Coordinates of C-alpha atoms in Angstrom, one line a residue:
X1 CA 61.2 -90.6 -102.0
X2 CA 59.7 -89.2 -98.8
X3 CA 61.7 -87.3 -96.2
X4 CA 62.2 -90.5 -94.1
X5 CA 63.8 -92.3 -97.0
X6 CA 65.9 -89.4 -98.1
X7 CA 67.2 -89.1 -94.5
X8 CA 68.0 -92.8 -94.4
X9 CA 70.2 -92.6 -97.5
X10 CA 71.8 -89.3 -96.4
X11 CA 73.0 -91.0 -93.2
X12 CA 74.9 -93.4 -95.4
X13 CA 77.5 -90.6 -96.1
X14 CA 79.3 -91.0 -92.8
X15 CA 82.8 -92.4 -92.5
X16 CA 81.6 -95.6 -90.7
X17 CA 78.4 -96.2 -92.5
X18 CA 79.0 -96.3 -96.3
X19 CA 80.3 -98.9 -98.7
X20 CA 81.9 -96.4 -101.1
X21 CA 85.0 -97.9 -102.7
X22 CA 86.2 -95.0 -104.8
X23 CA 85.5 -91.3 -105.3
X24 CA 85.6 -90.1 -108.8
X25 CA 85.6 -86.5 -110.0
X26 CA 86.8 -83.9 -112.4
X27 CA 87.6 -80.2 -112.2
X28 CA 86.2 -78.0 -115.0
X29 CA 87.3 -74.4 -115.7
X30 CA 85.3 -71.5 -117.2
X31 CA 86.3 -72.6 -120.7
X32 CA 84.5 -76.0 -120.3
X33 CA 87.9 -77.7 -120.1
X34 CA 88.7 -80.6 -117.8
X35 CA 91.7 -79.3 -115.8
X36 CA 92.1 -82.6 -113.9
X37 CA 90.3 -85.9 -113.2
X38 CA 90.7 -88.3 -110.4
X39 CA 89.7 -91.8 -109.2
X40 CA 90.7 -92.3 -105.5
X41 CA 90.0 -95.0 -103.0
X42 CA 88.0 -93.4 -100.2
X43 CA 90.0 -95.3 -97.6
X44 CA 93.3 -93.9 -98.9
X45 CA 92.3 -90.3 -98.0
X46 CA 93.0 -88.6 -94.7
X47 CA 90.0 -88.8 -92.4
X48 CA 89.3 -85.0 -92.4
X49 CA 89.6 -84.9 -96.2
X50 CA 87.3 -87.9 -96.7
X51 CA 84.7 -86.4 -94.3
X52 CA 84.7 -83.2 -96.4
X53 CA 83.9 -85.2 -99.6
X54 CA 81.1 -87.1 -97.8
X55 CA 79.7 -83.8 -96.6
X56 CA 79.3 -82.6 -100.1
X57 CA 77.2 -85.7 -101.0
X58 CA 75.0 -85.2 -97.9
X59 CA 74.4 -81.6 -98.9
X60 CA 73.2 -82.9 -102.3
X61 CA 70.5 -84.9 -100.5
X62 CA 69.4 -82.0 -98.3
X63 CA 66.4 -79.8 -98.7
X64 CA 62.6 -80.0 -98.9
X65 CA 61.1 -82.6 -101.3
X66 CA 59.3 -80.8 -104.0
X67 CA 61.4 -77.6 -103.5
X68 CA 65.2 -78.4 -103.4
X69 CA 64.7 -82.1 -104.1
X70 CA 62.6 -82.9 -107.1
X71 CA 61.6 -86.3 -108.4
X72 CA 62.0 -86.8 -112.1
X73 CA 60.3 -89.8 -113.7
X74 CA 61.4 -91.6 -116.9
X75 CA 58.8 -92.7 -119.4
X76 CA 58.5 -96.5 -119.8
X77 CA 59.9 -96.4 -123.3
X78 CA 63.0 -94.6 -122.0
X79 CA 63.5 -97.3 -119.4
X80 CA 63.2 -100.0 -122.1
X81 CA 65.6 -98.5 -124.6
X82 CA 66.4 -94.9 -123.9
X83 CA 70.0 -93.8 -124.3
X84 CA 70.0 -91.6 -121.2
X85 CA 68.5 -94.2 -118.9
X86 CA 70.9 -96.8 -120.3
X87 CA 73.9 -94.7 -119.4
X88 CA 72.7 -94.2 -115.8
X89 CA 72.0 -97.9 -115.5
X90 CA 75.5 -98.8 -116.8
X91 CA 77.1 -96.4 -114.4
X92 CA 75.2 -98.0 -111.5
X93 CA 75.8 -101.6 -112.6
X94 CA 79.6 -101.1 -113.1
X95 CA 79.8 -99.2 -109.8
X96 CA 81.4 -96.2 -111.7
X97 CA 84.5 -98.3 -112.5
X98 CA 84.3 -98.1 -116.3
X99 CA 86.1 -94.9 -117.5
X100 CA 84.1 -94.7 -120.8
X101 CA 80.8 -94.4 -119.1
X102 CA 82.0 -91.9 -116.5
X103 CA 83.6 -89.7 -119.2
X104 CA 80.4 -89.7 -121.2
X105 CA 78.6 -88.4 -118.1
X106 CA 81.2 -85.7 -117.6
X107 CA 80.9 -84.6 -121.2
X108 CA 77.1 -84.4 -121.1
X109 CA 77.3 -82.2 -118.0
X110 CA 80.1 -80.0 -119.3
X111 CA 78.6 -79.5 -122.7
X112 CA 75.2 -78.4 -121.4
X113 CA 75.6 -76.8 -118.0
X114 CA 75.5 -73.0 -117.8
X115 CA 77.5 -72.1 -114.7
X116 CA 79.3 -68.8 -114.2
X117 CA 82.3 -70.3 -112.3
X118 CA 84.7 -73.2 -112.3
X119 CA 83.2 -76.3 -110.8
X120 CA 84.0 -79.8 -109.5
X121 CA 81.9 -82.9 -110.5
X122 CA 81.9 -85.6 -107.8
X123 CA 80.7 -89.1 -108.1
X124 CA 80.2 -91.9 -105.6
X125 CA 78.7 -95.4 -105.8
X126 CA 77.3 -97.0 -102.6
X127 CA 75.9 -100.5 -101.9
X128 CA 73.4 -100.3 -99.0
X129 CA 72.7 -103.6 -97.3
X130 CA 69.1 -102.7 -96.4
X131 CA 68.2 -103.7 -92.8
X132 CA 65.0 -105.6 -92.4
X133 CA 62.2 -103.8 -90.6
X134 CA 59.6 -105.8 -88.8
X135 CA 55.9 -104.9 -88.5
X136 CA 56.7 -103.0 -85.4
X137 CA 59.1 -100.8 -87.4
X138 CA 62.2 -102.0 -85.5
X139 CA 65.4 -102.4 -87.5
X140 CA 67.1 -105.8 -87.6
X141 CA 70.6 -105.3 -88.9
X142 CA 71.5 -108.9 -89.5
X143 CA 68.4 -109.8 -91.4
X144 CA 68.9 -107.9 -94.6
X145 CA 67.0 -109.1 -97.7
X146 CA 68.3 -106.8 -100.4
X147 CA 71.3 -104.7 -101.4
X148 CA 70.5 -101.3 -102.8
X149 CA 73.0 -100.1 -105.4
X150 CA 72.9 -96.4 -106.3
X151 CA 75.2 -93.5 -107.1
X152 CA 75.2 -89.8 -106.4
X153 CA 76.5 -87.0 -108.5
X154 CA 77.1 -83.5 -107.2
X155 CA 78.3 -80.4 -108.8
X156 CA 80.2 -77.9 -106.6
X157 CA 81.3 -74.4 -107.7
X158 CA 85.0 -73.7 -107.1
X159 CA 85.6 -70.0 -106.2
X160 CA 88.5 -67.8 -105.5
X161 CA 88.9 -66.8 -101.9
X162 CA 88.8 -63.1 -101.0
X163 CA 91.9 -61.2 -100.0
X164 CA 92.5 -61.2 -96.3
X165 CA 95.1 -60.9 -93.5
X166 CA 96.2 -64.3 -92.2
X167 CA 98.3 -65.2 -89.1
X168 CA 101.6 -66.9 -89.8
X169 CA 102.6 -68.9 -86.7
X170 CA 106.2 -69.3 -87.9
X171 CA 107.1 -65.6 -87.6
X172 CA 104.3 -64.6 -85.2
X173 CA 102.9 -62.0 -87.6
X174 CA 100.0 -61.3 -89.9
X175 CA 100.5 -61.3 -93.6
X176 CA 98.4 -60.9 -96.7
X177 CA 96.9 -64.3 -97.5
X178 CA 97.5 -65.7 -100.9
X179 CA 94.4 -66.1 -103.1
X180 CA 93.3 -69.7 -103.5
X181 CA 90.6 -71.8 -105.2
X182 CA 88.0 -73.3 -102.8
X183 CA 85.3 -75.9 -103.3
X184 CA 81.9 -74.7 -102.1
X185 CA 78.7 -76.4 -101.3
X186 CA 76.9 -78.3 -104.1
X187 CA 74.8 -76.2 -106.5
X188 CA 73.3 -79.2 -108.3
X189 CA 73.2 -83.0 -108.0
X190 CA 71.2 -86.2 -108.5
X191 CA 70.8 -89.7 -107.2
X192 CA 70.0 -92.7 -109.3
X193 CA 67.9 -94.8 -108.8
X194 CA 65.7 -93.6 -106.0
X195 CA 65.0 -95.4 -102.8
X196 CA 61.2 -96.0 -102.7
X197 CA 59.5 -98.3 -100.2
X198 CA 62.9 -99.6 -99.2
X199 CA 63.8 -100.7 -102.7
X200 CA 65.3 -99.4 -105.9
X201 CA 63.0 -97.5 -108.2
X202 CA 64.7 -97.4 -111.6
X203 CA 62.0 -95.1 -113.1
X204 CA 63.0 -92.1 -110.9
X205 CA 65.9 -89.8 -110.4
X206 CA 66.1 -87.5 -107.3
X207 CA 67.3 -84.1 -108.5
X208 CA 68.9 -81.5 -106.2
X209 CA 69.0 -77.8 -106.9
X210 CA 70.2 -75.4 -104.2
X211 CA 68.6 -72.5 -106.1
X212 CA 64.8 -73.0 -106.1
X213 CA 64.4 -70.4 -108.8
X214 CA 66.7 -72.0 -111.3
X215 CA 66.7 -75.8 -111.5
X216 CA 69.0 -75.8 -114.6
X217 CA 66.5 -77.3 -117.0
X218 CA 69.3 -77.4 -119.7
X219 CA 71.1 -80.0 -117.7
X220 CA 68.0 -82.0 -116.9
X221 CA 67.3 -82.2 -120.6
X222 CA 70.8 -83.2 -121.5
X223 CA 71.1 -85.9 -118.8
X224 CA 67.6 -87.4 -118.8
X225 CA 65.8 -86.1 -121.9
X226 CA 63.0 -84.9 -119.6
X227 CA 61.2 -81.6 -119.2
X228 CA 62.3 -79.7 -116.2
X229 CA 59.7 -79.2 -113.4
X230 CA 58.5 -75.7 -112.7
X231 CA 60.8 -74.1 -110.1
X232 CA 59.3 -73.6 -106.6
X233 CA 59.4 -69.8 -106.8
X234 CA 57.7 -69.8 -110.3
X235 CA 55.0 -72.2 -108.9
X236 CA 54.3 -69.8 -106.1
X237 CA 54.2 -66.7 -108.3
X238 CA 52.0 -68.4 -110.9
X239 CA 49.6 -69.7 -108.3
X240 CA 49.3 -66.2 -106.7
X241 CA 48.6 -64.7 -110.1
X242 CA 45.9 -67.2 -110.9
X243 CA 44.2 -66.5 -107.6
X244 CA 44.3 -62.8 -108.2
X245 CA 43.0 -63.0 -111.8
X246 CA 40.3 -65.6 -111.1
X247 CA 38.8 -64.3 -107.9
X248 CA 39.2 -60.6 -108.9
X249 CA 37.2 -58.1 -106.8
X250 CA 36.0 -60.9 -104.6
X251 CA 39.6 -61.4 -103.3
X252 CA 39.2 -59.7 -99.9
X253 CA 41.5 -59.9 -96.9
X254 CA 39.2 -62.6 -95.4
X255 CA 39.4 -64.7 -98.5
X256 CA 43.2 -64.4 -98.7
X257 CA 43.4 -65.3 -95.0
X258 CA 41.1 -68.4 -95.5
X259 CA 43.3 -69.6 -98.4
X260 CA 46.4 -69.3 -96.3
X261 CA 44.8 -71.1 -93.4
X262 CA 43.3 -73.8 -95.6
X263 CA 46.7 -74.5 -97.2
X264 CA 48.4 -74.7 -93.8
X265 CA 45.9 -77.2 -92.6
X266 CA 46.5 -79.4 -95.6
X267 CA 50.3 -79.3 -95.0
X268 CA 49.9 -80.1 -91.3
X269 CA 47.6 -83.0 -92.0
X270 CA 49.9 -84.6 -94.6
X271 CA 53.0 -84.0 -92.4
X272 CA 51.5 -86.4 -89.8
X273 CA 52.0 -89.3 -92.1
X274 CA 55.8 -89.7 -92.3
X275 CA 55.5 -92.3 -95.1
X276 CA 54.0 -89.8 -97.5
X277 CA 56.2 -87.7 -99.9
X278 CA 56.2 -84.0 -99.6
X279 CA 52.8 -82.3 -98.9
X280 CA 50.9 -81.5 -102.1
X281 CA 47.9 -79.3 -103.0
X282 CA 45.5 -80.3 -105.7
X283 CA 43.2 -78.1 -107.7
X284 CA 40.3 -79.7 -105.9
X285 CA 41.8 -78.7 -102.5
X286 CA 42.0 -75.0 -103.6
X287 CA 38.5 -75.0 -105.1
X288 CA 37.1 -76.3 -101.8
X289 CA 39.0 -73.6 -99.8
X290 CA 37.7 -70.9 -102.1
X291 CA 34.1 -72.2 -101.8
X292 CA 34.3 -72.4 -98.0
X293 CA 35.6 -68.8 -98.1
X294 CA 32.4 -67.7 -99.9
X295 CA 33.9 -67.0 -103.3
X296 CA 31.1 -67.1 -106.0
X297 CA 31.0 -70.3 -108.1
X298 CA 31.7 -68.5 -111.3
X299 CA 35.0 -67.2 -109.8
X300 CA 35.8 -70.8 -108.6
X301 CA 35.2 -72.0 -112.2
X302 CA 37.5 -69.4 -113.5
X303 CA 40.2 -70.6 -111.2
X304 CA 39.6 -74.2 -112.4
X305 CA 40.2 -73.2 -116.0
X306 CA 43.2 -71.0 -115.4
X307 CA 44.8 -73.6 -113.2
X308 CA 44.7 -76.2 -116.0
X309 CA 46.1 -73.7 -118.5
X310 CA 49.1 -72.8 -116.4
X311 CA 49.9 -76.1 -114.6
X312 CA 48.2 -78.8 -116.7
X313 CA 45.3 -81.1 -115.9
X314 CA 45.7 -83.3 -112.8
X315 CA 48.8 -81.5 -111.7
X316 CA 49.6 -81.5 -108.0
X317 CA 51.6 -78.6 -106.5
X318 CA 54.2 -78.7 -103.7
X319 CA 52.2 -77.3 -100.8
X320 CA 55.2 -75.6 -99.3
X321 CA 56.1 -74.0 -102.6
X322 CA 52.9 -72.0 -102.7
X323 CA 52.4 -71.1 -99.0
X324 CA 54.7 -70.4 -96.1
X325 CA 53.0 -71.8 -93.0
X326 CA 55.1 -69.7 -90.6
X327 CA 54.6 -66.4 -92.5
X328 CA 51.6 -64.1 -92.8
X329 CA 52.5 -60.8 -94.4
X330 CA 50.4 -57.7 -95.4
X331 CA 52.2 -55.4 -97.8
X332 CA 51.6 -52.0 -99.4
X333 CA 54.2 -50.0 -101.5
X334 CA 55.3 -48.2 -98.4
X335 CA 54.4 -50.5 -95.4
X336 CA 55.1 -54.2 -94.6
X337 CA 53.3 -55.9 -91.7
X338 CA 54.4 -59.3 -90.5
X339 CA 51.8 -61.1 -88.4
X340 CA 52.0 -64.3 -86.4
X341 CA 50.0 -66.7 -88.7
X342 CA 48.1 -68.0 -85.6
X343 CA 46.9 -64.4 -84.9
X344 CA 45.9 -63.2 -88.3
X345 CA 42.5 -62.4 -86.6
X346 CA 44.2 -59.3 -85.2
X347 CA 44.2 -57.7 -88.7
X348 CA 41.3 -56.5 -90.6
X349 CA 40.5 -53.9 -93.4
X350 CA 38.0 -51.1 -93.4
X351 CA 36.9 -48.2 -95.6
X352 CA 36.4 -45.1 -93.4
X353 CA 35.2 -41.8 -95.0
X354 CA 36.2 -43.2 -98.4
X355 CA 39.7 -44.1 -97.3
X356 CA 41.0 -47.7 -97.2
X357 CA 42.7 -48.8 -94.0
X358 CA 44.5 -51.8 -92.6
X359 CA 43.5 -52.0 -88.9
X360 CA 45.6 -53.9 -86.3
X361 CA 44.3 -54.7 -82.8
X362 CA 47.0 -53.4 -80.4
X363 CA 45.7 -54.0 -76.9
X364 CA 49.0 -55.6 -75.8
X365 CA 52.5 -54.0 -75.5
X366 CA 53.4 -51.9 -78.6
X367 CA 56.9 -50.9 -79.5
X368 CA 58.3 -48.4 -82.1
X369 CA 61.9 -49.1 -83.0
X370 CA 62.3 -51.0 -79.7
X371 CA 60.7 -48.3 -77.6
X372 CA 57.5 -49.1 -75.7
X373 CA 54.7 -46.5 -76.5
X374 CA 51.2 -45.7 -75.2
X375 CA 48.2 -45.4 -77.4
X376 CA 45.7 -42.9 -76.1

């Protein structure tokens, strides 16, 4: 799913736009015990309460594709007769109305998930009457051709509130507030099936992880029998290490600057096409950038080999996982310099009298701890 499609589904979780009949969920304690389970008609809830539930589902569809939102793809044999895919399909087809299937899903989550707090599992099925879009891109609400059936699951930590003073209007005084358990924003979640090219794609699951460093591979394996994707932070660190190892002594400031600029140009070019998924970087893209930066071919070949070893052949990386377009930083053990990425030309390196220096052009106003200074 691209960002446009994700946003279209996320907008469904508004009080006046969804076709959700019931909300299902269960509350799990630290002993992996179900404390309570519920199946409530959404329309029976007070408006403010219903909106809070819908907000949790929206949050589980929020983030950057390839970073917080990851596409997991089933193998063809799993779609044909895989146990995991069969369960998801049954949950979707029965609109979460069959207790046995819902309870099996709960059990798989509870038995495998490693979470250091109590948590709430929430489920909602929606039927989206997909509006027809003409060649001009305009939406025609009364010309629907298909209904998209899907469900969303989100897992929200439940945490104890902190001690605090609270105002009691009845006696016009402040008192110590009683501790209470509060549902917090989703930590994990998924949507099945995905919404690709304005239709259901039963081969894919959209996985949400608020923590980009830990996507909870143990739960992905239990629910889908799939290998978990490399977390965004691990992708970034691995990519940086490959560049350092492969380019070696030829990795100058100018080369690092060229790699950053090249990656940013790729991201910007792909962002122009709203129909594309998240921007990606291929091995060929990075090799071209290294060659244009003047890196010797043997170093480029070394990068080629190490990339395949770490990421696999023909693997694309999330562009925004390996480079931050709005950030350009120069760091030593004792100094951190943050530079406007569009003005990285103000920074250079020099060796003067055998000492290595980072030089910054400072012809404009210079401040030290907020105080303007003069350089003479």
